Amino acid sequence: MKHLDEYRDRELAQRIIERIHASSKKGIRIMEVCGTHTVSIFRNGIRDVLPSNIALISGPGCPVCVTATEEIDKSIKLSREHDVIITTFGDLMRVPGSKSSLQKEKANGADIRVVYSVSDAIKIASNNPQKRVVFLGIGFETTAPTIAAAVLEAKSEGIKNFFVLVLHKLIPPAMEALLSGGDLKIDGFMCPGHVTSIIGASSYVPVTQRYHIPCVVAGFEPIDILQAIYMLVEQLEEGQAQVEIQYKRGVTFEGNKNAMAIMERVFDRCDTVWRGLGVISKSGFKLKVQYREFAAEDSFDLSIPKAKEHPGCMCGEILRGVVTPAECPLFRRTCNPGHPVGPCMVSSEGTCAAYYKYQA
Amino acid sequence: MCLAVPMEVLNIDGNRAWVSAGGTKREVRLDVIDQRPHIGDYVIVHAGFAIHRIDQEMAKETLKMFEEMFSNEAPG
Ligand code: SF4
């Protein structure tokens, strides 16, 4: 397929790998922020071909994984309202809350529907005027503009039975939180391609300057990832800390101004809680005053008992990159993709699921 | 979840377009994209929305980077 196959060429991959081996001298730790990168790195065996002085650390970039237990609990509470249809991206279904999951609630009769796009949720709302349709708005900057567009549509179409539980999370504040946390040494970031399609590579300039750390925005094919690693190696060997774009076919420096304007029209920034990282200042969205009629938290009682984490699950540390799944005592024992204990095992992009599937 | 794939634009109808890749056809919305695509363009599609129009020149630049990277090497 065009714009994909060119970036899967074995011979080219081999030449880049040789280049990386020839150039890389220092011991370096590169974090791939994005879960889609984590999966591609495993699927293509990229760790195995790198010199031993380069470590790849998986970061918090799986939207399902960073959804907090309390957010799942609120979604479950909503699903128990008699006149509510919950609409959600499928990944969220199996994420364990304190006591239940959306999947279990569905088995018990709750009307929960998996959708491919927020547009489907709007259609469900139009077709079920006697019901209240709540969309669970998870995802990073890639997804948030699509939810914002749906809110604008609902407003202009006068749809009154559509609500969003806004749980979006923003990547650059999380990167800063990781760096300022101090328990993790990272020398370079491989930044997420599709988040950056929206926000633009310029969004990482403050991070590179404040922490003197190079950021390279990468695509998702093996050549993309290898080239991004090579670009990071070159910067690190020369002591530079710049923002560079490897994924030029998908990303610009300025970003998608239309998408950013739509988000700004609909959302205000707010503090939000991330699984594993806690509350990060200005790392989330809430609906602006003009659009509060669509805010699930204004129309429903979302008070819940204090959320309970599963004892022993180390997803928090995994999401911060401070431990690997093998260090979790439950990994492969009580916790596996058939019986996930934590979200990092539920989502196919979760670090635990990727290790489980690809590492013998 | 930020999975998004390049798809070819087959048809445009107002705020919507039909796109295809690898035998899959889909209708996508154009509210979020910043540069309106033309028929035959490739767009990156995420969750039912086109989010980016692929600039052919930019795509070529990456491949050019490789040429430069290897230009001082003996062919091998
Ligand atoms: S292996 Fe399971 S229990 Fe352990 S951190 Fe991963 S998801 Fe949590």
PDB file of N, CA and C in Angstrom, chain B residues 1 5 9 11-12 14-16 18-19 28-29 32-34 37 39 42 44 53 55 67 72 74-76:
ATOM      1  N   MET B   1      -4.263   3.132  20.024  1.00  0.00           N
ATOM      2  CA  MET B   1      -5.529   3.795  19.715  1.00  0.00           C
ATOM      3  C   MET B   1      -5.352   4.983  18.780  1.00  0.00           C
ATOM      4  N   VAL B   5      -4.379   5.426   9.410  1.00  0.00           N
ATOM      5  CA  VAL B   5      -3.781   4.846   8.204  1.00  0.00           C
ATOM      6  C   VAL B   5      -3.938   5.760   6.993  1.00  0.00           C
ATOM      7  N   VAL B   9      -8.308   9.121  -1.406  1.00  0.00           N
ATOM      8  CA  VAL B   9      -9.619   9.757  -1.524  1.00  0.00           C
ATOM      9  C   VAL B   9     -10.244   9.392  -2.871  1.00  0.00           C
ATOM     10  N   ASN B  11     -13.772  10.021  -3.495  1.00  0.00           N
ATOM     11  CA  ASN B  11     -14.949  10.817  -3.752  1.00  0.00           C
ATOM     12  C   ASN B  11     -15.118  11.839  -2.645  1.00  0.00           C
ATOM     13  N   ILE B  12     -15.592  13.026  -2.973  1.00  0.00           N
ATOM     14  CA  ILE B  12     -15.823  14.012  -1.912  1.00  0.00           C
ATOM     15  C   ILE B  12     -17.239  14.542  -2.045  1.00  0.00           C
ATOM     16  N   GLY B  14     -19.258  17.317   0.067  1.00  0.00           N
ATOM     17  CA  GLY B  14     -19.372  18.289   1.158  1.00  0.00           C
ATOM     18  C   GLY B  14     -18.369  18.017   2.252  1.00  0.00           C
ATOM     19  N   ASN B  15     -18.909  17.672   3.407  1.00  0.00           N
ATOM     20  CA  ASN B  15     -18.105  17.473   4.599  1.00  0.00           C
ATOM     21  C   ASN B  15     -17.612  16.025   4.730  1.00  0.00           C
ATOM     22  N   ARG B  16     -17.913  15.218   3.727  1.00  0.00           N
ATOM     23  CA  ARG B  16     -17.568  13.788   3.820  1.00  0.00           C
ATOM     24  C   ARG B  16     -16.799  13.331   2.587  1.00  0.00           C
ATOM     25  N   TRP B  18     -15.258   9.552   0.574  1.00  0.00           N
ATOM     26  CA  TRP B  18     -15.059   8.100   0.548  1.00  0.00           C
ATOM     27  C   TRP B  18     -13.581   7.843   0.313  1.00  0.00           C
ATOM     28  N   VAL B  19     -13.017   6.990   1.144  1.00  0.00           N
ATOM     29  CA  VAL B  19     -11.589   6.707   1.040  1.00  0.00           C
ATOM     30  C   VAL B  19     -11.386   5.199   0.993  1.00  0.00           C
ATOM     31  N   VAL B  28     -15.434   8.998   5.522  1.00  0.00           N
ATOM     32  CA  VAL B  28     -14.806   9.765   6.613  1.00  0.00           C
ATOM     33  C   VAL B  28     -15.270  11.208   6.574  1.00  0.00           C
ATOM     34  N   ARG B  29     -15.157  11.857   7.710  1.00  0.00           N
ATOM     35  CA  ARG B  29     -15.533  13.275   7.786  1.00  0.00           C
ATOM     36  C   ARG B  29     -14.321  14.161   7.558  1.00  0.00           C
ATOM     37  N   VAL B  32     -12.090  17.983  10.473  1.00  0.00           N
ATOM     38  CA  VAL B  32     -10.915  18.204  11.307  1.00  0.00           C
ATOM     39  C   VAL B  32      -9.659  18.478  10.480  1.00  0.00           C
ATOM     40  N   ILE B  33      -9.653  18.008   9.232  1.00  0.00           N
ATOM     41  CA  ILE B  33      -8.456  18.148   8.392  1.00  0.00           C
ATOM     42  C   ILE B  33      -8.216  19.632   8.098  1.00  0.00           C
ATOM     43  N   ASP B  34      -6.941  20.010   7.898  1.00  0.00           N
ATOM     44  CA  ASP B  34      -6.693  21.440   7.683  1.00  0.00           C
ATOM     45  C   ASP B  34      -6.576  21.806   6.207  1.00  0.00           C
ATOM     46  N   PRO B  37      -8.608  17.861   0.923  1.00  0.00           N
ATOM     47  CA  PRO B  37      -7.981  16.997  -0.070  1.00  0.00           C
ATOM     48  C   PRO B  37      -8.714  17.033  -1.402  1.00  0.00           C
ATOM     49  N   ILE B  39      -9.566  14.536  -4.979  1.00  0.00           N
ATOM     50  CA  ILE B  39      -9.673  13.119  -5.352  1.00  0.00           C
ATOM     51  C   ILE B  39      -8.289  12.637  -5.797  1.00  0.00           C
ATOM     52  N   TYR B  42      -3.881  11.296  -0.763  1.00  0.00           N
ATOM     53  CA  TYR B  42      -3.912  10.384   0.376  1.00  0.00           C
ATOM     54  C   TYR B  42      -4.112  11.184   1.657  1.00  0.00           C
ATOM     55  N   ILE B  44      -4.584  10.793   6.073  1.00  0.00           N
ATOM     56  CA  ILE B  44      -4.428   9.915   7.232  1.00  0.00           C
ATOM     57  C   ILE B  44      -5.758   9.908   7.978  1.00  0.00           C
ATOM     58  N   ARG B  53      -3.678  15.649   5.388  1.00  0.00           N
ATOM     59  CA  ARG B  53      -3.473  15.353   3.971  1.00  0.00           C
ATOM     60  C   ARG B  53      -1.983  15.132   3.735  1.00  0.00           C
ATOM     61  N   ASP B  55       1.335  15.291   2.055  1.00  0.00           N
ATOM     62  CA  ASP B  55       1.978  16.127   1.058  1.00  0.00           C
ATOM     63  C   ASP B  55       3.016  15.267   0.330  1.00  0.00           C
ATOM     64  N   GLU B  67      18.793   8.867   0.740  1.00  0.00           N
ATOM     65  CA  GLU B  67      19.800   8.999  -0.323  1.00  0.00           C
ATOM     66  C   GLU B  67      21.001   9.763   0.181  1.00  0.00           C
ATOM     67  N   ASN B  72      27.528   8.951   0.690  1.00  0.00           N
ATOM     68  CA  ASN B  72      28.982   8.861   0.828  1.00  0.00           C
ATOM     69  C   ASN B  72      29.448   7.434   1.108  1.00  0.00           C
ATOM     70  N   ALA B  74      29.959   3.420  -0.327  1.00  0.00           N
ATOM     71  CA  ALA B  74      30.034   2.595  -1.529  1.00  0.00           C
ATOM     72  C   ALA B  74      28.732   1.816  -1.659  1.00  0.00           C
ATOM     73  N   PRO B  75      28.238   1.666  -2.883  1.00  0.00           N
ATOM     74  CA  PRO B  75      26.983   0.918  -3.028  1.00  0.00           C
ATOM     75  C   PRO B  75      27.117  -0.484  -2.445  1.00  0.00           C
ATOM     76  N   GLY B  76      26.139  -0.897  -1.763  1.00  0.00           N
ATOM     77  CA  GLY B  76      26.212  -2.219  -1.147  1.00  0.00           C
ATOM     78  C   GLY B  76      24.827  -2.565  -0.775  1.00  0.00           C
TER      79      GLY B  76
END
